[in-house]
Amino acid sequence: MAKCICQGNLSEEEIIAKDAKHVFQTYGRQPIVLTRGKGALVWDVNGKEYIDCVAGIAVNNVGHCHPRVVAAIQEQAARLIHTSNLYYTDIQPQLAEKLAELTGMDRIFFANSGTESIEAALKLARKATGNKGFISAEHCFHGRTMGALSITHKAKYRAPFEPLIPGADFVPYGDADAIRNALDSDTAAVIIEPVQGEGGVIIPPAGYLEEVRKICDKAGVLLVFDEVQTGMGRTGKWFGKDHSGVRPDIMCIAKGIAGGFPMGVMAATEEVAKNFSKGDHASTFGGNPLGAAAALATINAIEEERLVERSRDMGAYMRDEIKKRCRQDFIDHVRGLGMMIGVQLKKDGTPLVDKAREKGVLVNCTSETVLRLVPPFVITKGEIDRSVEVISELEL
Ligand SMILES: *Cc1c(COP(=O)(O)O)cnc(C)c1O
């Protein structure tokens, strides 16, 4: 093996100082430097071990450095890393075929992130309908680039960058009538997360997605599911939509799709997809061989190790254990689907993130009052028990 170009001899302080000096300070980072991961565990530069209930923000579904993903990346990297989309590669159509089978969609466009998959969906929705407007939900999150930001609700994310693209409207999540009322003759698409992630692990009422589908069909408006976070087994089924019987017109997938390698996917039905013709959209890196190999290996791992079922079962186990063992008066309730778990607090939970980390468990706080637990599906019962024990001892 060639020597690693990253010399692993800088101290935690030196690394953090270098970041402070040279990297845009746009992230509220935790003060640890992670250097290694395996399964549901990560280690920092000082050798301290953590159980990772953040999983790269619902990305490392198959665990850190899954052996199949590592082997696929190593093998593909030695064969062909990148060619652009000016040429075919042997691997990209294979991945597209597999994704079409899993999603029930017909065609796949490859991008490199969640927000890019949303950008593609917005463009396709406008082209396919000839309309301009979008309806999305209050407290939704769809990404940070200008188009995705335009349909993202949070004022704090939007305000400094206005004017955004016009024609976006927000309605309360879970309220199908509100969508009916917001539709007008210029609406192109309704964009919905099957379970809201950043918004605080919000599960819509039963029948909501079905009702939204009916409303969109009646109005001739496209239905886009943002499955960037809920996809790839996270909710205990392959996709969040699979808890309903609904087939959207367009699906966006990213986060867990390639085992930690950056990839975004827009999938669409043939009827909608046919409206994109040559030159309508493109990406230099999209679906490149290295990413495609990582995604195929990730999907193989999920199928052969039955990780969707594991997400369902271990997620239910973790929620039950939290309900049983976490008795602090600041916890209101626990909710979730599969390995997408929200612990609703009665106060701001930000300080809990530091306290849990000090005790060796990484958790994330979203929407101020929700502890979001999205561990790798390969987390063991023992690791869940240990995480719940640490959470049960937290004080606010
Ligand atoms: C994370 C996320 C995005 C944005 O994905 P990036 O890869 O960070 O651009 C979009 N939609 C949802 C639902 C997400 O959770």
mmCIF file of C-alpha atoms and ligand atoms in Angstrom:
data_model
loop_
_atom_site.group_PDB
_atom_site.id
_atom_site.type_symbol
_atom_site.label_atom_id
_atom_site.label_comp_id
_atom_site.label_asym_id
_atom_site.label_seq_id
_atom_site.Cartn_x
_atom_site.Cartn_y
_atom_site.Cartn_z
ATOM 1 C CA MET A 1 0.000 0.000 0.000
ATOM 2 C CA ALA A 2 1.182 3.512 -0.805
ATOM 3 C CA LYS A 3 1.718 5.753 2.169
ATOM 4 C CA CYS A 4 -1.289 7.822 3.204
ATOM 5 C CA ILE A 5 -0.875 11.466 2.185
ATOM 6 C CA CYS A 6 -2.727 12.540 5.325
ATOM 7 C CA GLN A 7 -0.091 12.461 8.049
ATOM 8 C CA GLY A 8 -1.917 11.248 11.110
ATOM 9 C CA ASN A 9 0.272 13.009 13.598
ATOM 10 C CA LEU A 10 -1.517 16.312 14.192
ATOM 11 C CA SER A 11 -3.127 16.742 17.583
ATOM 12 C CA GLU A 12 -6.802 17.471 18.088
ATOM 13 C CA GLU A 13 -5.963 21.105 18.921
ATOM 14 C CA GLU A 14 -3.787 21.538 15.819
ATOM 15 C CA ILE A 15 -6.453 20.106 13.525
ATOM 16 C CA ILE A 16 -9.212 22.265 14.974
ATOM 17 C CA ALA A 17 -6.970 25.349 14.726
ATOM 18 C CA LYS A 18 -6.218 24.613 11.067
ATOM 19 C CA ASP A 19 -9.942 24.302 10.354
ATOM 20 C CA ALA A 20 -10.649 27.560 12.177
ATOM 21 C CA LYS A 21 -8.070 29.316 10.043
ATOM 22 C CA HIS A 22 -8.783 27.856 6.595
ATOM 23 C CA VAL A 23 -12.251 26.325 6.365
ATOM 24 C CA PHE A 24 -15.464 28.340 5.992
ATOM 25 C CA GLN A 25 -16.994 28.415 9.444
ATOM 26 C CA THR A 26 -20.471 27.470 8.253
ATOM 27 C CA TYR A 27 -20.848 24.384 10.460
ATOM 28 C CA GLY A 28 -21.516 24.227 14.175
ATOM 29 C CA ARG A 29 -19.026 21.405 14.638
ATOM 30 C CA GLN A 30 -18.646 19.183 17.694
ATOM 31 C CA PRO A 31 -15.119 19.530 19.109
ATOM 32 C CA ILE A 32 -13.877 16.043 18.212
ATOM 33 C CA VAL A 33 -11.770 14.832 15.298
ATOM 34 C CA LEU A 34 -12.940 11.499 13.907
ATOM 35 C CA THR A 35 -10.378 9.311 12.213
ATOM 36 C CA ARG A 36 -11.818 5.802 11.981
ATOM 37 C CA GLY A 37 -15.127 3.946 11.915
ATOM 38 C CA LYS A 38 -16.425 0.377 11.871
ATOM 39 C CA GLY A 39 -20.063 -0.692 12.024
ATOM 40 C CA ALA A 40 -21.848 1.613 14.451
ATOM 41 C CA LEU A 41 -18.627 2.768 16.127
ATOM 42 C CA VAL A 42 -16.269 5.662 15.402
ATOM 43 C CA TRP A 43 -13.011 6.671 17.048
ATOM 44 C CA ASP A 44 -11.479 10.100 17.467
ATOM 45 C CA VAL A 45 -7.870 11.148 17.025
ATOM 46 C CA ASN A 46 -7.235 10.478 20.733
ATOM 47 C CA GLY A 47 -8.519 6.926 20.416
ATOM 48 C CA LYS A 48 -11.800 7.605 22.233
ATOM 49 C CA GLU A 49 -14.657 5.365 21.041
ATOM 50 C CA TYR A 50 -18.211 6.544 20.322
ATOM 51 C CA ILE A 51 -21.439 4.768 19.443
ATOM 52 C CA ASP A 52 -22.598 6.687 16.398
ATOM 53 C CA CYS A 53 -26.338 7.377 16.558
ATOM 54 C CA VAL A 54 -25.905 10.151 13.965
ATOM 55 C CA ALA A 55 -24.396 7.962 11.209
ATOM 56 C CA GLY A 56 -23.226 10.915 9.123
ATOM 57 C CA ILE A 57 -26.808 12.282 9.316
ATOM 58 C CA ALA A 58 -28.662 9.127 8.290
ATOM 59 C CA VAL A 59 -26.009 8.234 5.707
ATOM 60 C CA ASN A 60 -24.034 5.283 7.075
ATOM 61 C CA ASN A 61 -27.030 2.925 6.995
ATOM 62 C CA VAL A 62 -24.862 -0.152 6.368
ATOM 63 C CA GLY A 63 -22.358 0.952 9.022
ATOM 64 C CA HIS A 64 -19.010 2.658 8.735
ATOM 65 C CA CYS A 65 -16.579 1.120 6.253
ATOM 66 C CA HIS A 66 -18.819 -1.808 5.379
ATOM 67 C CA PRO A 67 -16.439 -4.453 3.973
ATOM 68 C CA ARG A 68 -18.457 -4.855 0.743
ATOM 69 C CA VAL A 69 -18.457 -1.095 0.131
ATOM 70 C CA VAL A 70 -14.754 -0.787 0.928
ATOM 71 C CA ALA A 71 -13.903 -3.657 -1.420
ATOM 72 C CA ALA A 72 -16.090 -2.282 -4.231
ATOM 73 C CA ILE A 73 -14.549 1.185 -3.964
ATOM 74 C CA GLN A 74 -11.015 -0.213 -3.827
ATOM 75 C CA GLU A 75 -11.558 -2.496 -6.788
ATOM 76 C CA GLN A 76 -13.352 0.146 -8.888
ATOM 77 C CA ALA A 77 -10.805 2.844 -7.981
ATOM 78 C CA ALA A 78 -8.049 0.651 -9.365
ATOM 79 C CA ARG A 79 -10.052 0.034 -12.578
ATOM 80 C CA LEU A 80 -11.756 3.352 -13.492
ATOM 81 C CA ILE A 81 -12.646 6.308 -11.258
ATOM 82 C CA HIS A 82 -14.225 8.770 -13.649
ATOM 83 C CA THR A 83 -15.098 9.190 -17.310
ATOM 84 C CA SER A 84 -17.872 11.870 -17.466
ATOM 85 C CA ASN A 85 -21.297 11.159 -18.940
ATOM 86 C CA LEU A 86 -20.002 11.643 -22.493
ATOM 87 C CA TYR A 87 -19.468 7.854 -22.513
ATOM 88 C CA TYR A 88 -21.250 4.780 -21.229
ATOM 89 C CA THR A 89 -19.735 2.860 -18.355
ATOM 90 C CA ASP A 90 -20.454 -0.774 -17.626
ATOM 91 C CA ILE A 91 -21.672 -0.068 -14.118
ATOM 92 C CA GLN A 92 -24.037 2.957 -14.298
ATOM 93 C CA PRO A 93 -26.887 1.206 -16.195
ATOM 94 C CA GLN A 94 -26.668 -1.766 -13.818
ATOM 95 C CA LEU A 95 -27.203 0.547 -10.875
ATOM 96 C CA ALA A 96 -30.054 2.328 -12.673
ATOM 97 C CA GLU A 97 -31.768 -1.012 -13.351
ATOM 98 C CA LYS A 98 -31.469 -1.978 -9.692
ATOM 99 C CA LEU A 99 -32.748 1.403 -8.479
ATOM 100 C CA ALA A 100 -35.706 1.289 -10.866
ATOM 101 C CA GLU A 101 -36.596 -2.143 -9.486
ATOM 102 C CA LEU A 102 -36.332 -0.976 -5.854
ATOM 103 C CA THR A 103 -38.194 2.324 -6.310
ATOM 104 C CA GLY A 104 -40.850 1.199 -8.795
ATOM 105 C CA MET A 105 -39.818 4.163 -10.977
ATOM 106 C CA ASP A 106 -38.779 3.872 -14.624
ATOM 107 C CA ARG A 107 -35.795 6.176 -15.135
ATOM 108 C CA ILE A 108 -32.900 7.391 -13.043
ATOM 109 C CA PHE A 109 -30.916 10.624 -13.193
ATOM 110 C CA PHE A 110 -27.651 10.602 -11.247
ATOM 111 C CA ALA A 111 -26.476 13.616 -9.247
ATOM 112 C CA ASN A 112 -24.108 13.965 -6.290
ATOM 113 C CA SER A 113 -26.163 15.055 -3.288
ATOM 114 C CA GLY A 114 -29.644 15.410 -1.905
ATOM 115 C CA THR A 115 -30.034 19.041 -2.845
ATOM 116 C CA GLU A 116 -28.947 18.287 -6.423
ATOM 117 C CA SER A 117 -31.547 15.544 -6.706
ATOM 118 C CA ILE A 118 -34.163 18.147 -5.675
ATOM 119 C CA GLU A 119 -32.858 20.656 -8.234
ATOM 120 C CA ALA A 120 -33.292 18.015 -10.927
ATOM 121 C CA ALA A 121 -36.841 17.305 -9.718
ATOM 122 C CA LEU A 122 -37.824 20.988 -9.782
ATOM 123 C CA LYS A 123 -36.524 21.410 -13.318
ATOM 124 C CA LEU A 124 -38.216 18.227 -14.524
ATOM 125 C CA ALA A 125 -41.529 19.200 -12.870
ATOM 126 C CA ARG A 126 -41.538 22.569 -14.630
ATOM 127 C CA LYS A 127 -40.583 21.064 -17.979
ATOM 128 C CA ALA A 128 -43.121 18.240 -17.725
ATOM 129 C CA THR A 129 -46.075 20.422 -16.715
ATOM 130 C CA GLY A 130 -45.241 23.788 -18.234
ATOM 131 C CA ASN A 131 -46.194 25.261 -14.850
ATOM 132 C CA LYS A 132 -43.995 27.157 -12.423
ATOM 133 C CA GLY A 133 -45.339 26.859 -8.879
ATOM 134 C CA PHE A 134 -44.360 24.462 -6.095
ATOM 135 C CA ILE A 135 -46.106 23.498 -2.882
ATOM 136 C CA SER A 136 -44.136 22.053 0.010
ATOM 137 C CA ALA A 137 -44.753 21.617 3.718
ATOM 138 C CA GLU A 138 -44.059 23.799 6.703
ATOM 139 C CA HIS A 139 -40.940 22.630 8.590
ATOM 140 C CA CYS A 140 -39.758 20.679 5.544
ATOM 141 C CA PHE A 141 -36.127 20.517 4.510
ATOM 142 C CA HIS A 142 -35.090 19.969 0.902
ATOM 143 C CA GLY A 143 -31.557 21.366 0.726
ATOM 144 C CA ARG A 144 -29.469 24.532 0.532
ATOM 145 C CA THR A 145 -28.924 25.327 -3.138
ATOM 146 C CA MET A 146 -31.109 28.108 -4.520
ATOM 147 C CA GLY A 147 -33.880 25.934 -5.959
ATOM 148 C CA ALA A 148 -34.092 23.497 -3.050
ATOM 149 C CA LEU A 149 -33.826 26.407 -0.618
ATOM 150 C CA SER A 150 -36.782 28.059 -2.334
ATOM 151 C CA ILE A 151 -39.024 25.166 -1.304
ATOM 152 C CA THR A 152 -37.424 24.790 2.164
ATOM 153 C CA HIS A 153 -39.481 26.346 4.910
ATOM 154 C CA LYS A 154 -37.090 27.635 7.567
ATOM 155 C CA ALA A 155 -36.915 31.433 7.455
ATOM 156 C CA LYS A 156 -33.423 31.448 8.993
ATOM 157 C CA TYR A 157 -32.043 29.426 6.068
ATOM 158 C CA ARG A 158 -33.867 31.494 3.445
ATOM 159 C CA ALA A 159 -33.868 35.115 4.518
ATOM 160 C CA PRO A 160 -30.233 36.114 3.767
ATOM 161 C CA PHE A 161 -30.450 34.730 0.238
ATOM 162 C CA GLU A 162 -33.707 36.154 -1.053
ATOM 163 C CA PRO A 163 -35.025 36.641 -3.652
ATOM 164 C CA LEU A 164 -35.349 32.897 -4.191
ATOM 165 C CA ILE A 165 -37.215 31.317 -7.089
ATOM 166 C CA PRO A 166 -40.773 32.641 -7.082
ATOM 167 C CA GLY A 167 -43.866 30.482 -6.914
ATOM 168 C CA ALA A 168 -43.185 28.429 -3.763
ATOM 169 C CA ASP A 169 -45.950 28.001 -1.235
ATOM 170 C CA PHE A 170 -45.935 26.274 2.167
ATOM 171 C CA VAL A 171 -48.788 24.395 3.794
ATOM 172 C CA PRO A 172 -49.059 22.600 7.172
ATOM 173 C CA TYR A 173 -47.571 19.086 7.003
ATOM 174 C CA GLY A 174 -50.098 16.284 7.312
ATOM 175 C CA ASP A 175 -53.027 18.421 6.134
ATOM 176 C CA ALA A 176 -54.170 17.286 2.694
ATOM 177 C CA ASP A 177 -56.944 19.896 2.481
ATOM 178 C CA ALA A 178 -54.347 22.636 2.815
ATOM 179 C CA ILE A 179 -52.688 21.321 -0.360
ATOM 180 C CA ARG A 180 -56.049 21.256 -2.144
ATOM 181 C CA ASN A 181 -56.583 24.896 -1.184
ATOM 182 C CA ALA A 182 -53.081 25.994 -2.150
ATOM 183 C CA LEU A 183 -53.195 24.543 -5.682
ATOM 184 C CA ASP A 184 -53.661 26.936 -8.549
ATOM 185 C CA SER A 185 -53.534 26.732 -12.333
ATOM 186 C CA ASP A 186 -49.757 27.351 -12.324
ATOM 187 C CA THR A 187 -48.762 24.641 -9.803
ATOM 188 C CA ALA A 188 -46.144 22.251 -11.194
ATOM 189 C CA ALA A 189 -45.574 19.936 -8.232
ATOM 190 C CA VAL A 190 -46.183 19.113 -4.600
ATOM 191 C CA ILE A 191 -42.972 18.119 -2.812
ATOM 192 C CA ILE A 192 -43.308 16.089 0.375
ATOM 193 C CA GLU A 193 -41.028 14.124 2.724
ATOM 194 C CA PRO A 194 -42.841 10.857 3.590
ATOM 195 C CA VAL A 195 -41.499 11.430 7.132
ATOM 196 C CA GLN A 196 -40.050 14.851 7.917
ATOM 197 C CA GLY A 197 -36.409 14.534 8.990
ATOM 198 C CA GLU A 198 -34.860 17.888 9.876
ATOM 199 C CA GLY A 199 -38.322 19.037 10.926
ATOM 200 C CA GLY A 200 -38.069 16.624 13.867
ATOM 201 C CA VAL A 201 -38.957 13.088 12.691
ATOM 202 C CA ILE A 202 -42.594 13.967 11.997
ATOM 203 C CA ILE A 203 -44.783 11.088 10.797
ATOM 204 C CA PRO A 204 -47.884 12.258 8.893
ATOM 205 C CA PRO A 205 -51.347 10.951 9.786
ATOM 206 C CA ALA A 206 -52.399 7.641 8.204
ATOM 207 C CA GLY A 207 -53.866 8.161 4.742
ATOM 208 C CA TYR A 208 -52.147 11.517 4.168
ATOM 209 C CA LEU A 209 -49.876 10.473 1.294
ATOM 210 C CA GLU A 210 -52.745 8.583 -0.368
ATOM 211 C CA GLU A 211 -54.959 11.672 -0.136
ATOM 212 C CA VAL A 212 -52.211 13.932 -1.516
ATOM 213 C CA ARG A 213 -51.784 11.513 -4.429
ATOM 214 C CA LYS A 214 -55.495 11.772 -5.222
ATOM 215 C CA ILE A 215 -55.425 15.570 -5.026
ATOM 216 C CA CYS A 216 -52.416 15.774 -7.359
ATOM 217 C CA ASP A 217 -53.997 13.353 -9.851
ATOM 218 C CA LYS A 218 -57.208 15.336 -9.918
ATOM 219 C CA ALA A 219 -55.359 18.618 -10.471
ATOM 220 C CA GLY A 220 -52.849 17.232 -12.963
ATOM 221 C CA VAL A 221 -49.988 18.242 -10.683
ATOM 222 C CA LEU A 222 -46.883 16.119 -10.091
ATOM 223 C CA LEU A 223 -46.160 14.501 -6.742
ATOM 224 C CA VAL A 224 -42.502 14.490 -5.710
ATOM 225 C CA PHE A 225 -41.340 12.473 -2.693
ATOM 226 C CA ASP A 226 -38.156 13.719 -1.090
ATOM 227 C CA GLU A 227 -36.777 10.388 0.147
ATOM 228 C CA VAL A 228 -33.284 11.769 0.650
ATOM 229 C CA GLN A 229 -33.423 10.850 4.339
ATOM 230 C CA THR A 230 -36.268 8.300 4.458
ATOM 231 C CA GLY A 231 -34.907 6.156 1.619
ATOM 232 C CA MET A 232 -32.623 3.118 1.553
ATOM 233 C CA GLY A 233 -34.236 1.301 4.482
ATOM 234 C CA ARG A 234 -34.099 4.094 7.021
ATOM 235 C CA THR A 235 -37.767 3.801 8.037
ATOM 236 C CA GLY A 236 -37.829 -0.010 8.143
ATOM 237 C CA LYS A 237 -39.000 -0.345 4.548
ATOM 238 C CA TRP A 238 -36.945 0.333 1.440
ATOM 239 C CA PHE A 239 -38.577 3.748 1.047
ATOM 240 C CA GLY A 240 -40.802 5.924 3.173
ATOM 241 C CA LYS A 241 -43.468 5.711 0.457
ATOM 242 C CA ASP A 242 -43.690 1.952 1.014
ATOM 243 C CA HIS A 243 -45.583 2.527 4.286
ATOM 244 C CA SER A 244 -48.357 3.783 1.993
ATOM 245 C CA GLY A 245 -49.322 2.331 -1.369
ATOM 246 C CA VAL A 246 -48.435 5.552 -3.134
ATOM 247 C CA ARG A 247 -46.326 5.787 -6.279
ATOM 248 C CA PRO A 248 -45.046 9.351 -6.717
ATOM 249 C CA ASP A 249 -44.170 10.806 -10.108
ATOM 250 C CA ILE A 250 -40.665 11.715 -9.001
ATOM 251 C CA MET A 251 -38.513 10.466 -6.113
ATOM 252 C CA CYS A 252 -35.327 12.013 -4.749
ATOM 253 C CA ILE A 253 -32.835 9.777 -2.968
ATOM 254 C CA ALA A 254 -29.390 10.502 -1.548
ATOM 255 C CA LYS A 255 -27.914 10.187 1.972
ATOM 256 C CA GLY A 256 -27.725 6.386 2.522
ATOM 257 C CA ILE A 257 -27.575 5.376 -1.107
ATOM 258 C CA ALA A 258 -23.856 4.706 -1.508
ATOM 259 C CA GLY A 259 -22.604 3.767 1.959
ATOM 260 C CA GLY A 260 -21.190 7.241 2.600
ATOM 261 C CA PHE A 261 -19.998 8.011 -0.917
ATOM 262 C CA PRO A 262 -21.675 11.196 -2.246
ATOM 263 C CA MET A 263 -24.544 10.417 -4.581
ATOM 264 C CA GLY A 264 -27.988 11.813 -5.329
ATOM 265 C CA VAL A 265 -30.648 10.245 -7.480
ATOM 266 C CA MET A 266 -33.787 11.543 -9.123
ATOM 267 C CA ALA A 267 -36.078 8.712 -10.186
ATOM 268 C CA ALA A 268 -39.200 9.303 -12.257
ATOM 269 C CA THR A 269 -41.985 7.540 -14.098
ATOM 270 C CA GLU A 270 -41.567 7.191 -17.844
ATOM 271 C CA GLU A 271 -44.464 9.550 -18.488
ATOM 272 C CA VAL A 272 -42.714 12.350 -16.604
ATOM 273 C CA ALA A 273 -39.121 11.407 -17.446
ATOM 274 C CA LYS A 274 -39.734 11.551 -21.199
ATOM 275 C CA ASN A 275 -40.057 15.341 -20.913
ATOM 276 C CA PHE A 276 -36.320 15.701 -20.250
ATOM 277 C CA SER A 277 -34.436 15.595 -23.522
ATOM 278 C CA LYS A 278 -30.770 15.897 -24.411
ATOM 279 C CA GLY A 279 -29.158 18.888 -22.749
ATOM 280 C CA ASP A 280 -32.026 19.545 -20.330
ATOM 281 C CA HIS A 281 -29.970 18.478 -17.355
ATOM 282 C CA ALA A 282 -26.466 17.160 -16.713
ATOM 283 C CA SER A 283 -23.793 16.527 -14.127
ATOM 284 C CA THR A 284 -20.084 15.980 -14.706
ATOM 285 C CA PHE A 285 -19.684 13.595 -11.792
ATOM 286 C CA GLY A 286 -23.228 12.195 -11.624
ATOM 287 C CA GLY A 287 -23.285 8.393 -11.512
ATOM 288 C CA ASN A 288 -19.549 8.097 -12.011
ATOM 289 C CA PRO A 289 -18.084 4.599 -11.806
ATOM 290 C CA LEU A 290 -16.705 4.947 -8.289
ATOM 291 C CA GLY A 291 -20.004 6.174 -6.864
ATOM 292 C CA ALA A 292 -21.984 3.606 -8.837
ATOM 293 C CA ALA A 293 -19.783 0.809 -7.479
ATOM 294 C CA ALA A 294 -20.253 2.089 -3.934
ATOM 295 C CA ALA A 295 -24.033 2.265 -4.393
ATOM 296 C CA LEU A 296 -24.324 -1.205 -5.916
ATOM 297 C CA ALA A 297 -22.252 -2.671 -3.078
ATOM 298 C CA THR A 298 -24.410 -0.823 -0.543
ATOM 299 C CA ILE A 299 -27.612 -2.197 -2.077
ATOM 300 C CA ASN A 300 -26.097 -5.706 -2.136
ATOM 301 C CA ALA A 301 -25.190 -5.415 1.522
ATOM 302 C CA ILE A 302 -28.694 -4.222 2.439
ATOM 303 C CA GLU A 303 -30.305 -7.103 0.536
ATOM 304 C CA GLU A 304 -27.999 -9.934 1.508
ATOM 305 C CA GLU A 305 -27.740 -8.952 5.164
ATOM 306 C CA ARG A 306 -31.478 -8.192 5.373
ATOM 307 C CA LEU A 307 -30.729 -4.718 6.727
ATOM 308 C CA VAL A 308 -34.140 -3.205 5.910
ATOM 309 C CA GLU A 309 -35.725 -5.766 8.236
ATOM 310 C CA ARG A 310 -32.983 -5.062 10.748
ATOM 311 C CA SER A 311 -33.738 -1.326 10.584
ATOM 312 C CA ARG A 312 -37.409 -2.121 11.267
ATOM 313 C CA ASP A 313 -36.739 -4.503 14.164
ATOM 314 C CA MET A 314 -33.812 -2.775 15.877
ATOM 315 C CA GLY A 315 -35.559 0.582 15.464
ATOM 316 C CA ALA A 316 -38.634 -0.785 17.242
ATOM 317 C CA TYR A 317 -36.382 -2.277 19.940
ATOM 318 C CA MET A 318 -34.563 1.028 20.449
ATOM 319 C CA ARG A 319 -37.811 3.013 20.700
ATOM 320 C CA ASP A 320 -39.228 0.519 23.215
ATOM 321 C CA GLU A 321 -36.069 0.637 25.332
ATOM 322 C CA ILE A 322 -36.118 4.441 25.341
ATOM 323 C CA LYS A 323 -39.781 4.406 26.422
ATOM 324 C CA LYS A 324 -39.033 1.894 29.180
ATOM 325 C CA ARG A 325 -35.803 3.298 30.508
ATOM 326 C CA CYS A 326 -35.742 7.043 29.866
ATOM 327 C CA ARG A 327 -37.787 8.592 32.628
ATOM 328 C CA GLN A 328 -36.486 12.156 32.724
ATOM 329 C CA ASP A 329 -39.231 14.714 33.147
ATOM 330 C CA PHE A 330 -37.920 16.724 30.162
ATOM 331 C CA ILE A 331 -38.729 13.873 27.737
ATOM 332 C CA ASP A 332 -42.231 14.145 26.312
ATOM 333 C CA HIS A 333 -42.456 11.101 24.039
ATOM 334 C CA VAL A 334 -40.615 8.924 21.506
ATOM 335 C CA ARG A 335 -41.696 8.462 17.903
ATOM 336 C CA GLY A 336 -40.269 7.063 14.704
ATOM 337 C CA LEU A 337 -40.307 4.472 11.986
ATOM 338 C CA GLY A 338 -37.510 1.921 11.758
ATOM 339 C CA MET A 339 -34.137 3.482 12.481
ATOM 340 C CA MET A 340 -35.472 7.037 12.186
ATOM 341 C CA ILE A 341 -36.207 7.945 15.792
ATOM 342 C CA GLY A 342 -37.165 11.243 17.410
ATOM 343 C CA VAL A 343 -37.140 11.796 21.153
ATOM 344 C CA GLN A 344 -39.404 14.787 21.729
ATOM 345 C CA LEU A 345 -38.105 16.954 24.565
ATOM 346 C CA LYS A 346 -39.939 19.637 26.493
ATOM 347 C CA LYS A 347 -36.936 22.004 26.296
ATOM 348 C CA ASP A 348 -34.007 22.847 24.022
ATOM 349 C CA GLY A 349 -31.918 19.667 23.772
ATOM 350 C CA THR A 350 -28.708 21.169 22.411
ATOM 351 C CA PRO A 351 -26.772 20.733 25.714
ATOM 352 C CA LEU A 352 -27.652 17.019 25.739
ATOM 353 C CA VAL A 353 -25.624 16.494 22.578
ATOM 354 C CA ASP A 354 -22.427 17.542 24.411
ATOM 355 C CA LYS A 355 -23.253 15.486 27.489
ATOM 356 C CA ALA A 356 -23.976 12.343 25.455
ATOM 357 C CA ARG A 357 -20.793 12.787 23.438
ATOM 358 C CA GLU A 358 -18.708 13.090 26.578
ATOM 359 C CA LYS A 359 -20.189 9.731 27.643
ATOM 360 C CA GLY A 360 -19.327 8.170 24.262
ATOM 361 C CA VAL A 361 -22.596 8.425 22.328
ATOM 362 C CA LEU A 362 -23.070 10.690 19.305
ATOM 363 C CA VAL A 363 -26.603 12.082 18.960
ATOM 364 C CA ASN A 364 -28.046 14.976 17.022
ATOM 365 C CA CYS A 365 -30.582 17.581 18.055
ATOM 366 C CA THR A 366 -32.916 18.923 15.377
ATOM 367 C CA SER A 367 -35.693 21.514 15.529
ATOM 368 C CA GLU A 368 -34.277 22.556 18.935
ATOM 369 C CA THR A 369 -36.344 20.075 20.944
ATOM 370 C CA VAL A 370 -35.943 16.744 19.166
ATOM 371 C CA LEU A 371 -33.097 14.291 19.782
ATOM 372 C CA ARG A 372 -32.758 12.573 16.420
ATOM 373 C CA LEU A 373 -31.372 9.038 16.544
ATOM 374 C CA VAL A 374 -30.506 7.605 13.133
ATOM 375 C CA PRO A 375 -27.885 4.919 13.827
ATOM 376 C CA PRO A 376 -26.450 2.474 11.297
ATOM 377 C CA PHE A 377 -28.792 -0.509 10.844
ATOM 378 C CA VAL A 378 -25.943 -2.815 11.859
ATOM 379 C CA ILE A 379 -25.883 -1.398 15.400
ATOM 380 C CA THR A 380 -25.936 -4.299 17.894
ATOM 381 C CA LYS A 381 -28.404 -4.781 20.731
ATOM 382 C CA GLY A 382 -25.542 -4.182 23.165
ATOM 383 C CA GLU A 383 -24.715 -0.871 21.470
ATOM 384 C CA ILE A 384 -28.378 0.157 21.574
ATOM 385 C CA ASP A 385 -28.580 -0.769 25.264
ATOM 386 C CA ARG A 386 -25.452 1.261 26.017
ATOM 387 C CA SER A 387 -26.765 4.273 24.029
ATOM 388 C CA VAL A 388 -30.143 4.157 25.778
ATOM 389 C CA GLU A 389 -28.392 3.885 29.148
ATOM 390 C CA VAL A 390 -26.373 7.039 28.396
ATOM 391 C CA ILE A 391 -29.494 8.886 27.174
ATOM 392 C CA SER A 392 -31.419 7.732 30.267
ATOM 393 C CA GLU A 393 -28.768 9.314 32.495
ATOM 394 C CA LEU A 394 -28.726 12.699 30.742
ATOM 395 C CA GLU A 395 -29.741 15.731 32.735
ATOM 396 C CA LEU A 396 -31.012 19.071 31.471
HETATM 397 C C1 LIG B 1 -30.314 16.037 3.879
HETATM 398 C C2 LIG B 1 -31.535 16.297 3.110
HETATM 399 C C3 LIG B 1 -31.504 17.013 1.898
HETATM 400 C C4 LIG B 1 -30.252 17.660 1.364
HETATM 401 O O1 LIG B 1 -29.264 16.715 1.076
HETATM 402 P P1 LIG B 1 -27.737 17.196 0.857
HETATM 403 O O2 LIG B 1 -27.054 15.949 0.395
HETATM 404 O O3 LIG B 1 -27.263 17.702 2.174
HETATM 405 O O4 LIG B 1 -27.757 18.255 -0.172
HETATM 406 C C5 LIG B 1 -32.689 17.148 1.192
HETATM 407 N N1 LIG B 1 -33.831 16.613 1.637
HETATM 408 C C6 LIG B 1 -33.894 15.906 2.795
HETATM 409 C C7 LIG B 1 -35.200 15.318 3.234
HETATM 410 C C8 LIG B 1 -32.749 15.735 3.577
HETATM 411 O O5 LIG B 1 -32.821 15.082 4.725
#
